[in-house]
Amino acid sequence: MSSSYSSPLLRLGVVLPALTVLKLSAHLAGVSDVLLHDHQLSSPLTSFSQLQEGLYLFRHGIDPYNGGTFRHSPLLLALFSSVLPSSKVFMATLLALCDAVAAWALVRTWRARQNVPSSARDGLVAAAYLLNPYNLLPSLALSTSPLESALLLLAVMFASQKKAAPSLLSLAFLSHLTPNAILFLPPLLLLLLTDPHSHLASPQKISFKRHKVLPLAVEFLLYVGVLTVASTLVAGNLNWVAQTWGTWFTLPDLTPNVGMWWYFFTEMFDHFRPFFLMVFSVHLLIYVAPLCIKFQHDPLYALFILTGILATFKAYPTLADMGLFLSMISIFPETFPYLRFPIVTSLLHLHSALLLPLFHHLWLTQGTGNANFYYASTLVFACSNGAAILDCLFAGLRIAVGKEVDGYDVVQE
Amino acid sequence: MLPLTLFHLFLGLSVSLLGAFASDHQEETVKGFFGRNGTSQSTHTNNWAVLVCTSRYWFNYRHMSNALSMYRTVKRLGIPDSNIILMLADDASCNARNKFPGSVYANPGRHLDLYGENVEVDYRGYEVTVENLIRVLTGRVEPSVPRSKRLLTDEHSNIFVYMAGHGGNEFLKFQDNEEISAFDIADAFEQMYQKKRYNEIFFMVDTCQANSLYSKLYSPNILATGSSQVGENSYSHSSDKDLGVAVIDAYTHYVLELMEGINKTSQSTMQDLFSSIDPNKINSHPGVRSDLFRRPLDKTLITDFFGGVSQIEVVDDEEGVEEEAGLVGGNGKDSVSSTAPAQASFAIPERRASHSKRHIEPVSNTSTTSEAKELWGWVGSSTRAWGAVALFGGLVGWVRMRS
C-alpha cells in the first residue's frame, strides 16, 4: 500500500487510451473469433451471435421475439438497427469504449469517495478494471455484459456525484437489460441521499431525508415505464416481455454458463420446477435489506457487496459480472489490511478460472467428461466468489473495530 | 332393455355417420393435397423398409450383401434407421473367414463397402426366424420387444419388403431349419391390411423361383416382383478372388446399379426399374405382379418405396392463399425469405418449367407480394426502431436538462 504510484505510465490519461488501443488490436488480431461462442464469456442473453440473428430477423420484418432464441432487450434491437451498425468491428470498438467509460466512471467514483479532484491511484484503479481478465475477455468475445457493467458503474458514478436523474436513468436502462438490477435501487437511493465518502471506520445511524425517497423511486419507475413504451414500440407487441424479462424467471434456456442455476434445472422434475424457480428468484431479494441496514453508514459499500452477490446468484451470469465486483474492490483500499485470506481467494479464483474452460472443453468438445465436471468447476467458481464476498464483508465491518488494543474489549452497542 | 339397446345403436350409428362425413371431408382435403403435387399421386406420408436375409454361413455371403445393398439404398434415399428393420441371419463382416473384417462388399474388386459406416442391424443371427418376421410384419410382438425392433407403421406408410435367401416353389428357407411359405406371407400381409398397417407394400424377392413367393398374395395395394420364374434359379453375379465367395446376386446387383444412379429428387418410375433388368444378363426371368396395385407403374416413383421423401405445401398465413411446393424432395417455397432464385437450382429443370407453364400467375404474384411485404416489413421495423431511439434520446436529453 505504500509503494509510490507516481510513475508517469500510470496516469489516467495514459492508461485509458493505451488499454483501449490494446483491446482493439487484440480484437483485430482475431481473438474475438476464438472467444465468440465461449459459454463463460457470453450467456444466451448476452451473446453477440444471438444479437446478430435478432437484428437479421428484425430487418426482414419478422418478429424476433416469436421464435424463442432471441433474448436481448428491444432497446438493443432498436439501437443496433438504427443508430449503431452491427458489424463485429464496430461492436468491438463499442465495447472497448464502454470499458473505457466504465473505467473512467470507476475512477470518478473513487475520486468522489476520496473527495479529491484527482489522485495518484487513478491509473491503477482504471487498470484494475481494464486489465482484469474477467472484464477483458467478455468484451473481446463481443458479449453485451460489459455494457451492463458500464451502465452500473455509470449509475454509481452519477449517484456519487449526487446527480439523481442520470443515475436513475442508467439504472433504468440496466434494468431493461437485466431485471435483477432493480435490486440495486435501495442502496443507490441511499447513496443518492447520503454521500459516497468512506464511513466504514465510523459507523453511525444513517440520517437522510425520508421524504425524498418516494419522488426518486417514482422517477426511476417513470424512466422504466418510458423505456418499456419504447421497447414495445420497437417490438410491435408485448412478446418481448416474456422473452427477455421472463427468461430470468422461467429459465427456458439451459445453456451451460458459470452460474449455479442451469445444472439444477437440467435435472429437475417438471413437478418441482415452478417452486424452485420461485425459490431461486426470491432468494436474491433476501440480501438487499440486511446489506442496506448493516452498511447504512456507507451505502456504496453495500452496493459493492450486492454486486458480488448478484454476480454469484443470478440466473445467466457471465465472467464480466464477477469482474465488476473484483475490480470495484480497488476503490476500497481501506479494507485491504483487514482482509483475512486474500491469497486464498485469489488462488481459488485462479483455480476456477483454469478449471472452467478446461472442463467445458472436456465435456463439450472432447467428450471424455460429462456435465458434472463443468458443474463442479462452476461450484469452485461460486466458492471463490463466496470467499471474496465474505472476506470483503468481514473487512468492511472489521474496520469499524479498529486496531486491537491490549486490555480493551470491543462491544457492540 | 330393448329401448336402451335401440338407443345405444342409434347413438353409435349417428356418431359413426357423423364421423364418416367429417372424415370424408378430411379425406377430400388430404387427397386434394396429395393430388395437387406432382404426378406421383401417392398418398403415403412415411416410408418403412423390412429387409431380410435368411441364410447363414460364410458361403451365403451374397445374401447378406443383397440385404445390405438394399439397406444402403433406402438409407441413402432418406429412410432413417428408426424406420428400417434389417434382419441378417449371420454376420458376414465379422466372420472369421472374412479376409477384410468389418466390411461387406457389393462387387468383385471391392469397390463398394456396404458395411462401412453406421449400420444398424435389428434382428441378427438366430433372431431371424419365420415367427419373428411374421410378428414384426403384423405388429404382434411381445411387450418387451424394443421400439427399434417393431414395425410401427400406420395406414399412410409405404413399406418396402425385401427378402433374399434360398427359396423354392412357394417357399423361402430360413436358417436351414425352417421355411416360410407364400401363404404365410400372403396371410401376414392380409393381417396388415386389416389392421391398416400399410398404405402400399412393395415386395421384392431375390431367391430361386422367387415369383412363386408372391403368387398367393390377395390383399390390395401390393406391388410384387421376383427375380426368377417357377422352375428357374436365380444366379449370383460373380465372386471376388480374394474373398473366395460370390459377393452379390445378379438380380440385386442390377437393381443396386440402377439405384446408385438415383437420388432423392429422382422421377424414375417403377416401370423404369422393372424394364432395366435384362433377363439375358441375369439368366432368369424376373416377374412383376401389379394386379393388386392401384396405380400405374409408369406413374409410381421409385422413391415412393425406396426413399423417404415427402410432399410439402407452404401456406401463406397473411394472404390465406395456398402456395404449391410443386417439387418432390422436401423443398418447400418460403414466401418470406429471399431464396427464390436459389431454390430453382434444387428442382429438376424440366419439372420447374412445366410447373411454371401451368401456374405462372400464382408464382409471380406471390413472389412480388412477398418482396413487397418484406420491404414494407423492413420499413415498418426501421421506423419503429428510429422511433424508439428518438424516445430514448428524448429521455436522455430531458435528464440532462434536469441535472
mmCIF file of C-alpha atoms in Angstrom, chain A residues 94-390:
data_model
loop_
_atom_site.group_PDB
_atom_site.id
_atom_site.type_symbol
_atom_site.label_atom_id
_atom_site.label_comp_id
_atom_site.label_asym_id
_atom_site.label_seq_id
_atom_site.Cartn_x
_atom_site.Cartn_y
_atom_site.Cartn_z
ATOM 1 C CA LEU A 94 -18.173 -0.002 -28.919
ATOM 2 C CA LEU A 95 -17.283 -2.457 -26.178
ATOM 3 C CA ALA A 96 -13.765 -1.072 -25.900
ATOM 4 C CA LEU A 97 -15.274 2.395 -25.496
ATOM 5 C CA CYS A 98 -17.786 1.038 -22.981
ATOM 6 C CA ASP A 99 -14.988 -0.438 -20.963
ATOM 7 C CA ALA A 100 -13.105 2.834 -21.126
ATOM 8 C CA VAL A 101 -16.228 4.673 -19.959
ATOM 9 C CA ALA A 102 -16.721 2.127 -17.179
ATOM 10 C CA ALA A 103 -13.129 2.510 -16.018
ATOM 11 C CA TRP A 104 -13.479 6.274 -16.133
ATOM 12 C CA ALA A 105 -16.704 6.056 -14.120
ATOM 13 C CA LEU A 106 -14.972 3.861 -11.566
ATOM 14 C CA VAL A 107 -12.155 6.398 -11.292
ATOM 15 C CA ARG A 108 -14.666 9.232 -10.848
ATOM 16 C CA THR A 109 -16.419 7.221 -8.152
ATOM 17 C CA TRP A 110 -13.077 6.672 -6.453
ATOM 18 C CA ARG A 111 -12.318 10.374 -6.599
ATOM 19 C CA ALA A 112 -15.759 11.199 -5.216
ATOM 20 C CA ARG A 113 -15.261 8.725 -2.408
ATOM 21 C CA GLN A 114 -11.900 10.222 -1.533
ATOM 22 C CA ASN A 115 -13.261 13.705 -2.136
ATOM 23 C CA VAL A 116 -10.270 14.678 -4.301
ATOM 24 C CA PRO A 117 -10.246 16.061 -7.852
ATOM 25 C CA SER A 118 -7.546 13.604 -8.841
ATOM 26 C CA SER A 119 -5.288 11.168 -7.104
ATOM 27 C CA ALA A 120 -2.189 9.145 -7.736
ATOM 28 C CA ARG A 121 -4.127 5.895 -7.818
ATOM 29 C CA ASP A 122 -6.442 6.837 -10.673
ATOM 30 C CA GLY A 123 -4.483 4.953 -13.267
ATOM 31 C CA LEU A 124 -4.238 1.923 -11.044
ATOM 32 C CA VAL A 125 -7.982 1.845 -10.487
ATOM 33 C CA ALA A 126 -8.590 2.127 -14.228
ATOM 34 C CA ALA A 127 -6.056 -0.584 -14.939
ATOM 35 C CA ALA A 128 -7.647 -2.805 -12.295
ATOM 36 C CA TYR A 129 -10.855 -2.638 -14.285
ATOM 37 C CA LEU A 130 -9.471 -2.806 -17.789
ATOM 38 C CA LEU A 131 -6.791 -5.416 -17.269
ATOM 39 C CA ASN A 132 -8.971 -7.750 -15.219
ATOM 40 C CA PRO A 133 -9.315 -10.804 -17.471
ATOM 41 C CA TYR A 134 -12.882 -11.272 -16.238
ATOM 42 C CA ASN A 135 -13.668 -7.923 -17.885
ATOM 43 C CA LEU A 136 -11.245 -8.107 -20.764
ATOM 44 C CA LEU A 137 -12.301 -11.440 -22.188
ATOM 45 C CA PRO A 138 -16.077 -10.896 -22.329
ATOM 46 C CA SER A 139 -15.604 -7.649 -24.185
ATOM 47 C CA LEU A 140 -13.254 -9.366 -26.608
ATOM 48 C CA ALA A 141 -15.916 -12.036 -27.008
ATOM 49 C CA LEU A 142 -18.302 -9.266 -28.119
ATOM 50 C CA SER A 143 -20.738 -10.138 -25.370
ATOM 51 C CA THR A 144 -23.073 -7.363 -24.147
ATOM 52 C CA SER A 145 -22.304 -7.963 -20.471
ATOM 53 C CA PRO A 146 -19.544 -5.310 -20.356
ATOM 54 C CA LEU A 147 -22.287 -2.927 -21.414
ATOM 55 C CA GLU A 148 -24.226 -3.852 -18.304
ATOM 56 C CA SER A 149 -21.154 -3.366 -16.110
ATOM 57 C CA ALA A 150 -20.586 0.048 -17.680
ATOM 58 C CA LEU A 151 -24.183 1.063 -17.034
ATOM 59 C CA LEU A 152 -23.976 0.080 -13.382
ATOM 60 C CA LEU A 153 -20.706 1.931 -12.914
ATOM 61 C CA LEU A 154 -22.207 4.990 -14.573
ATOM 62 C CA ALA A 155 -25.188 4.807 -12.245
ATOM 63 C CA VAL A 156 -22.850 4.581 -9.268
ATOM 64 C CA MET A 157 -20.714 7.446 -10.547
ATOM 65 C CA PHE A 158 -23.685 9.761 -11.051
ATOM 66 C CA ALA A 159 -25.020 8.822 -7.634
ATOM 67 C CA SER A 160 -21.646 9.593 -6.067
ATOM 68 C CA GLN A 161 -21.808 12.991 -7.736
ATOM 69 C CA LYS A 162 -25.368 13.486 -6.452
ATOM 70 C CA LYS A 163 -26.822 13.616 -9.943
ATOM 71 C CA ALA A 164 -30.053 11.777 -9.356
ATOM 72 C CA ALA A 165 -31.634 11.822 -12.799
ATOM 73 C CA PRO A 166 -28.720 10.404 -14.865
ATOM 74 C CA SER A 167 -28.066 7.818 -12.162
ATOM 75 C CA LEU A 168 -31.652 6.612 -12.165
ATOM 76 C CA LEU A 169 -31.769 6.621 -15.959
ATOM 77 C CA SER A 170 -28.676 4.441 -16.146
ATOM 78 C CA LEU A 171 -30.168 2.058 -13.640
ATOM 79 C CA ALA A 172 -33.458 2.037 -15.547
ATOM 80 C CA PHE A 173 -31.682 1.158 -18.757
ATOM 81 C CA LEU A 174 -29.726 -1.523 -16.928
ATOM 82 C CA SER A 175 -32.986 -2.893 -15.512
ATOM 83 C CA HIS A 176 -34.231 -3.332 -19.022
ATOM 84 C CA LEU A 177 -31.222 -5.429 -19.851
ATOM 85 C CA THR A 178 -31.143 -7.262 -16.522
ATOM 86 C CA PRO A 179 -34.255 -7.138 -14.315
ATOM 87 C CA ASN A 180 -32.054 -8.164 -11.337
ATOM 88 C CA ALA A 181 -30.657 -4.649 -11.381
ATOM 89 C CA ILE A 182 -33.787 -3.352 -9.714
ATOM 90 C CA LEU A 183 -32.277 -4.785 -6.546
ATOM 91 C CA PHE A 184 -29.614 -2.090 -6.782
ATOM 92 C CA LEU A 185 -32.231 0.610 -6.319
ATOM 93 C CA PRO A 186 -32.349 0.696 -2.495
ATOM 94 C CA PRO A 187 -28.590 1.119 -1.967
ATOM 95 C CA LEU A 188 -28.442 3.525 -4.883
ATOM 96 C CA LEU A 189 -31.187 5.656 -3.391
ATOM 97 C CA LEU A 190 -29.397 5.630 -0.056
ATOM 98 C CA LEU A 191 -26.202 6.644 -1.844
ATOM 99 C CA LEU A 192 -28.016 9.492 -3.556
ATOM 100 C CA LEU A 193 -29.420 10.737 -0.311
ATOM 101 C CA THR A 194 -26.202 10.466 1.702
ATOM 102 C CA ASP A 195 -22.685 10.627 0.358
ATOM 103 C CA PRO A 196 -20.138 8.291 -1.167
ATOM 104 C CA HIS A 197 -17.413 9.053 1.310
ATOM 105 C CA SER A 198 -15.914 6.270 3.315
ATOM 106 C CA HIS A 199 -17.579 5.962 6.678
ATOM 107 C CA LEU A 200 -16.664 2.325 7.155
ATOM 108 C CA ALA A 201 -14.380 3.142 10.054
ATOM 109 C CA SER A 202 -17.027 5.115 11.902
ATOM 110 C CA PRO A 203 -20.441 3.603 11.530
ATOM 111 C CA GLN A 204 -23.354 5.743 12.555
ATOM 112 C CA LYS A 205 -27.050 5.507 12.201
ATOM 113 C CA ILE A 206 -27.989 6.802 8.819
ATOM 114 C CA SER A 207 -29.752 10.126 8.514
ATOM 115 C CA PHE A 208 -31.402 11.024 5.263
ATOM 116 C CA LYS A 209 -34.416 12.930 4.191
ATOM 117 C CA ARG A 210 -37.053 10.247 4.038
ATOM 118 C CA HIS A 211 -39.488 12.359 2.085
ATOM 119 C CA LYS A 212 -37.100 12.370 -0.829
ATOM 120 C CA VAL A 213 -37.126 8.618 -1.291
ATOM 121 C CA LEU A 214 -40.555 8.367 -2.852
ATOM 122 C CA PRO A 215 -40.026 11.003 -5.576
ATOM 123 C CA LEU A 216 -36.773 9.340 -6.593
ATOM 124 C CA ALA A 217 -38.362 5.919 -6.713
ATOM 125 C CA VAL A 218 -41.239 7.297 -8.765
ATOM 126 C CA GLU A 219 -38.740 8.939 -11.100
ATOM 127 C CA PHE A 220 -36.992 5.594 -11.555
ATOM 128 C CA LEU A 221 -40.276 3.866 -12.298
ATOM 129 C CA LEU A 222 -41.130 6.613 -14.741
ATOM 130 C CA TYR A 223 -37.894 6.056 -16.622
ATOM 131 C CA VAL A 224 -38.507 2.323 -16.660
ATOM 132 C CA GLY A 225 -42.003 2.987 -17.944
ATOM 133 C CA VAL A 226 -40.836 5.204 -20.775
ATOM 134 C CA LEU A 227 -38.229 2.649 -21.763
ATOM 135 C CA THR A 228 -40.917 -0.038 -21.666
ATOM 136 C CA VAL A 229 -43.014 2.029 -24.027
ATOM 137 C CA ALA A 230 -40.025 2.450 -26.315
ATOM 138 C CA SER A 231 -39.380 -1.296 -26.197
ATOM 139 C CA THR A 232 -42.977 -2.095 -27.028
ATOM 140 C CA LEU A 233 -42.805 0.355 -29.889
ATOM 141 C CA VAL A 234 -39.778 -1.423 -31.340
ATOM 142 C CA ALA A 235 -41.063 -4.921 -30.830
ATOM 143 C CA GLY A 236 -44.546 -4.115 -32.094
ATOM 144 C CA ASN A 237 -46.233 -6.265 -29.483
ATOM 145 C CA LEU A 238 -45.675 -7.447 -25.933
ATOM 146 C CA ASN A 239 -43.947 -10.746 -26.767
ATOM 147 C CA TRP A 240 -40.630 -9.291 -25.675
ATOM 148 C CA VAL A 241 -41.599 -9.184 -22.006
ATOM 149 C CA ALA A 242 -41.852 -12.949 -21.734
ATOM 150 C CA GLN A 243 -38.816 -13.463 -23.930
ATOM 151 C CA THR A 244 -36.452 -11.038 -22.179
ATOM 152 C CA TRP A 245 -37.583 -10.461 -18.615
ATOM 153 C CA GLY A 246 -39.482 -13.711 -18.442
ATOM 154 C CA THR A 247 -36.336 -15.642 -19.258
ATOM 155 C CA TRP A 248 -34.844 -14.671 -15.920
ATOM 156 C CA PHE A 249 -37.789 -16.122 -14.054
ATOM 157 C CA THR A 250 -38.712 -19.163 -16.110
ATOM 158 C CA LEU A 251 -35.244 -20.275 -17.257
ATOM 159 C CA PRO A 252 -36.230 -21.763 -20.595
ATOM 160 C CA ASP A 253 -32.671 -21.787 -21.878
ATOM 161 C CA LEU A 254 -30.389 -24.183 -20.058
ATOM 162 C CA THR A 255 -27.180 -23.432 -21.929
ATOM 163 C CA PRO A 256 -24.291 -24.024 -19.557
ATOM 164 C CA ASN A 257 -22.788 -20.903 -18.043
ATOM 165 C CA VAL A 258 -20.713 -20.034 -14.994
ATOM 166 C CA GLY A 259 -23.780 -19.728 -12.815
ATOM 167 C CA MET A 260 -25.420 -22.129 -10.450
ATOM 168 C CA TRP A 261 -28.924 -22.304 -11.906
ATOM 169 C CA TRP A 262 -28.540 -24.248 -15.127
ATOM 170 C CA TYR A 263 -27.422 -27.556 -13.701
ATOM 171 C CA PHE A 264 -30.119 -27.577 -11.050
ATOM 172 C CA PHE A 265 -32.781 -27.086 -13.630
ATOM 173 C CA THR A 266 -31.480 -29.594 -16.136
ATOM 174 C CA GLU A 267 -32.106 -32.362 -13.655
ATOM 175 C CA MET A 268 -35.214 -31.003 -12.040
ATOM 176 C CA PHE A 269 -38.520 -32.762 -12.421
ATOM 177 C CA ASP A 270 -41.180 -30.614 -14.003
ATOM 178 C CA HIS A 271 -43.370 -31.034 -10.971
ATOM 179 C CA PHE A 272 -40.951 -29.023 -8.841
ATOM 180 C CA ARG A 273 -39.794 -26.547 -11.426
ATOM 181 C CA PRO A 274 -42.125 -23.629 -10.604
ATOM 182 C CA PHE A 275 -41.394 -23.947 -6.907
ATOM 183 C CA PHE A 276 -37.642 -23.915 -7.295
ATOM 184 C CA LEU A 277 -37.734 -21.134 -9.845
ATOM 185 C CA MET A 278 -39.635 -19.105 -7.294
ATOM 186 C CA VAL A 279 -37.162 -20.017 -4.556
ATOM 187 C CA PHE A 280 -34.138 -19.124 -6.658
ATOM 188 C CA SER A 281 -35.625 -15.801 -7.715
ATOM 189 C CA VAL A 282 -36.901 -14.767 -4.289
ATOM 190 C CA HIS A 283 -33.575 -15.786 -2.785
ATOM 191 C CA LEU A 284 -31.961 -12.778 -4.390
ATOM 192 C CA LEU A 285 -34.325 -10.478 -2.541
ATOM 193 C CA ILE A 286 -33.221 -11.527 0.906
ATOM 194 C CA TYR A 287 -29.818 -9.877 0.653
ATOM 195 C CA VAL A 288 -30.887 -6.319 -0.085
ATOM 196 C CA ALA A 289 -32.398 -5.219 3.192
ATOM 197 C CA PRO A 290 -29.767 -6.692 5.540
ATOM 198 C CA LEU A 291 -26.944 -5.181 3.499
ATOM 199 C CA CYS A 292 -28.554 -1.769 3.417
ATOM 200 C CA ILE A 293 -29.217 -1.887 7.134
ATOM 201 C CA LYS A 294 -25.779 -3.144 8.137
ATOM 202 C CA PHE A 295 -23.931 -0.768 5.868
ATOM 203 C CA GLN A 296 -26.272 2.167 6.257
ATOM 204 C CA HIS A 297 -23.281 4.319 7.048
ATOM 205 C CA ASP A 298 -21.670 3.522 3.719
ATOM 206 C CA PRO A 299 -24.218 2.634 1.017
ATOM 207 C CA LEU A 300 -21.567 2.467 -1.671
ATOM 208 C CA TYR A 301 -20.064 -0.475 0.139
ATOM 209 C CA ALA A 302 -23.480 -2.106 0.383
ATOM 210 C CA LEU A 303 -23.904 -1.669 -3.356
ATOM 211 C CA PHE A 304 -20.476 -3.162 -3.930
ATOM 212 C CA ILE A 305 -21.259 -6.266 -1.876
ATOM 213 C CA LEU A 306 -24.626 -6.602 -3.607
ATOM 214 C CA THR A 307 -22.822 -6.585 -6.956
ATOM 215 C CA GLY A 308 -20.842 -9.599 -5.857
ATOM 216 C CA ILE A 309 -23.885 -11.404 -4.518
ATOM 217 C CA LEU A 310 -25.863 -10.866 -7.690
ATOM 218 C CA ALA A 311 -22.911 -11.968 -9.782
ATOM 219 C CA THR A 312 -22.812 -15.248 -7.890
ATOM 220 C CA PHE A 313 -26.516 -15.995 -7.756
ATOM 221 C CA LYS A 314 -28.112 -14.550 -10.849
ATOM 222 C CA ALA A 315 -29.663 -16.731 -13.485
ATOM 223 C CA TYR A 316 -27.453 -16.110 -16.505
ATOM 224 C CA PRO A 317 -24.154 -14.733 -15.283
ATOM 225 C CA THR A 318 -21.007 -14.321 -17.251
ATOM 226 C CA LEU A 319 -17.494 -13.705 -16.036
ATOM 227 C CA ALA A 320 -17.978 -9.965 -16.535
ATOM 228 C CA ASP A 321 -20.389 -9.808 -13.612
ATOM 229 C CA MET A 322 -17.770 -11.082 -11.196
ATOM 230 C CA GLY A 323 -15.151 -8.991 -12.903
ATOM 231 C CA LEU A 324 -17.107 -5.906 -11.974
ATOM 232 C CA PHE A 325 -17.130 -6.894 -8.320
ATOM 233 C CA LEU A 326 -13.442 -7.780 -8.242
ATOM 234 C CA SER A 327 -12.457 -4.557 -9.974
ATOM 235 C CA MET A 328 -14.579 -2.495 -7.629
ATOM 236 C CA ILE A 329 -12.520 -3.741 -4.686
ATOM 237 C CA SER A 330 -9.837 -1.328 -5.848
ATOM 238 C CA ILE A 331 -11.845 1.700 -4.680
ATOM 239 C CA PHE A 332 -11.980 0.426 -1.099
ATOM 240 C CA PRO A 333 -8.289 0.311 -0.144
ATOM 241 C CA GLU A 334 -9.133 0.958 3.483
ATOM 242 C CA THR A 335 -10.371 -2.623 3.723
ATOM 243 C CA PHE A 336 -7.205 -4.227 2.396
ATOM 244 C CA PRO A 337 -5.389 -4.626 5.724
ATOM 245 C CA TYR A 338 -8.414 -6.357 7.198
ATOM 246 C CA LEU A 339 -8.922 -8.962 4.505
ATOM 247 C CA ARG A 340 -8.295 -12.267 6.193
ATOM 248 C CA PHE A 341 -7.470 -14.547 3.310
ATOM 249 C CA PRO A 342 -6.899 -12.587 0.116
ATOM 250 C CA ILE A 343 -4.336 -15.069 -1.131
ATOM 251 C CA VAL A 344 -6.718 -17.987 -0.681
ATOM 252 C CA THR A 345 -9.415 -16.107 -2.552
ATOM 253 C CA SER A 346 -7.046 -15.209 -5.357
ATOM 254 C CA LEU A 347 -5.812 -18.743 -5.673
ATOM 255 C CA LEU A 348 -9.360 -20.072 -5.657
ATOM 256 C CA HIS A 349 -10.224 -17.677 -8.439
ATOM 257 C CA LEU A 350 -7.143 -18.733 -10.371
ATOM 258 C CA HIS A 351 -8.094 -22.346 -9.827
ATOM 259 C CA SER A 352 -11.665 -21.882 -11.020
ATOM 260 C CA ALA A 353 -10.583 -19.695 -13.933
ATOM 261 C CA LEU A 354 -8.407 -22.514 -15.155
ATOM 262 C CA LEU A 355 -10.899 -25.271 -14.418
ATOM 263 C CA LEU A 356 -13.887 -23.654 -16.105
ATOM 264 C CA PRO A 357 -12.597 -23.688 -19.685
ATOM 265 C CA LEU A 358 -10.808 -26.976 -19.124
ATOM 266 C CA PHE A 359 -13.871 -28.889 -18.002
ATOM 267 C CA HIS A 360 -16.013 -27.151 -20.563
ATOM 268 C CA HIS A 361 -13.676 -28.404 -23.259
ATOM 269 C CA LEU A 362 -13.508 -31.859 -21.720
ATOM 270 C CA TRP A 363 -17.269 -32.129 -21.627
ATOM 271 C CA LEU A 364 -18.476 -30.464 -24.777
ATOM 272 C CA THR A 365 -15.576 -30.632 -27.204
ATOM 273 C CA GLN A 366 -13.675 -33.743 -26.367
ATOM 274 C CA GLY A 367 -16.496 -35.759 -24.870
ATOM 275 C CA THR A 368 -14.433 -37.537 -22.267
ATOM 276 C CA GLY A 369 -16.044 -35.677 -19.387
ATOM 277 C CA ASN A 370 -19.662 -35.001 -18.597
ATOM 278 C CA ALA A 371 -21.765 -32.172 -17.287
ATOM 279 C CA ASN A 372 -20.828 -32.946 -13.712
ATOM 280 C CA PHE A 373 -17.260 -31.902 -14.436
ATOM 281 C CA TYR A 374 -18.313 -28.489 -15.592
ATOM 282 C CA TYR A 375 -20.847 -28.160 -12.806
ATOM 283 C CA ALA A 376 -18.059 -28.904 -10.331
ATOM 284 C CA SER A 377 -15.962 -26.138 -11.815
ATOM 285 C CA THR A 378 -18.873 -23.708 -11.511
ATOM 286 C CA LEU A 379 -19.169 -24.741 -7.898
ATOM 287 C CA VAL A 380 -15.485 -23.927 -7.397
ATOM 288 C CA PHE A 381 -16.128 -20.575 -9.061
ATOM 289 C CA ALA A 382 -19.072 -19.953 -6.749
ATOM 290 C CA CYS A 383 -16.878 -20.952 -3.822
ATOM 291 C CA SER A 384 -14.226 -18.452 -4.843
ATOM 292 C CA ASN A 385 -16.891 -15.761 -5.320
ATOM 293 C CA GLY A 386 -18.312 -16.566 -1.909
ATOM 294 C CA ALA A 387 -14.883 -16.353 -0.359
ATOM 295 C CA ALA A 388 -14.317 -12.950 -1.958
ATOM 296 C CA ILE A 389 -17.694 -11.598 -0.866
ATOM 297 C CA LEU A 390 -17.381 -12.909 2.670
#
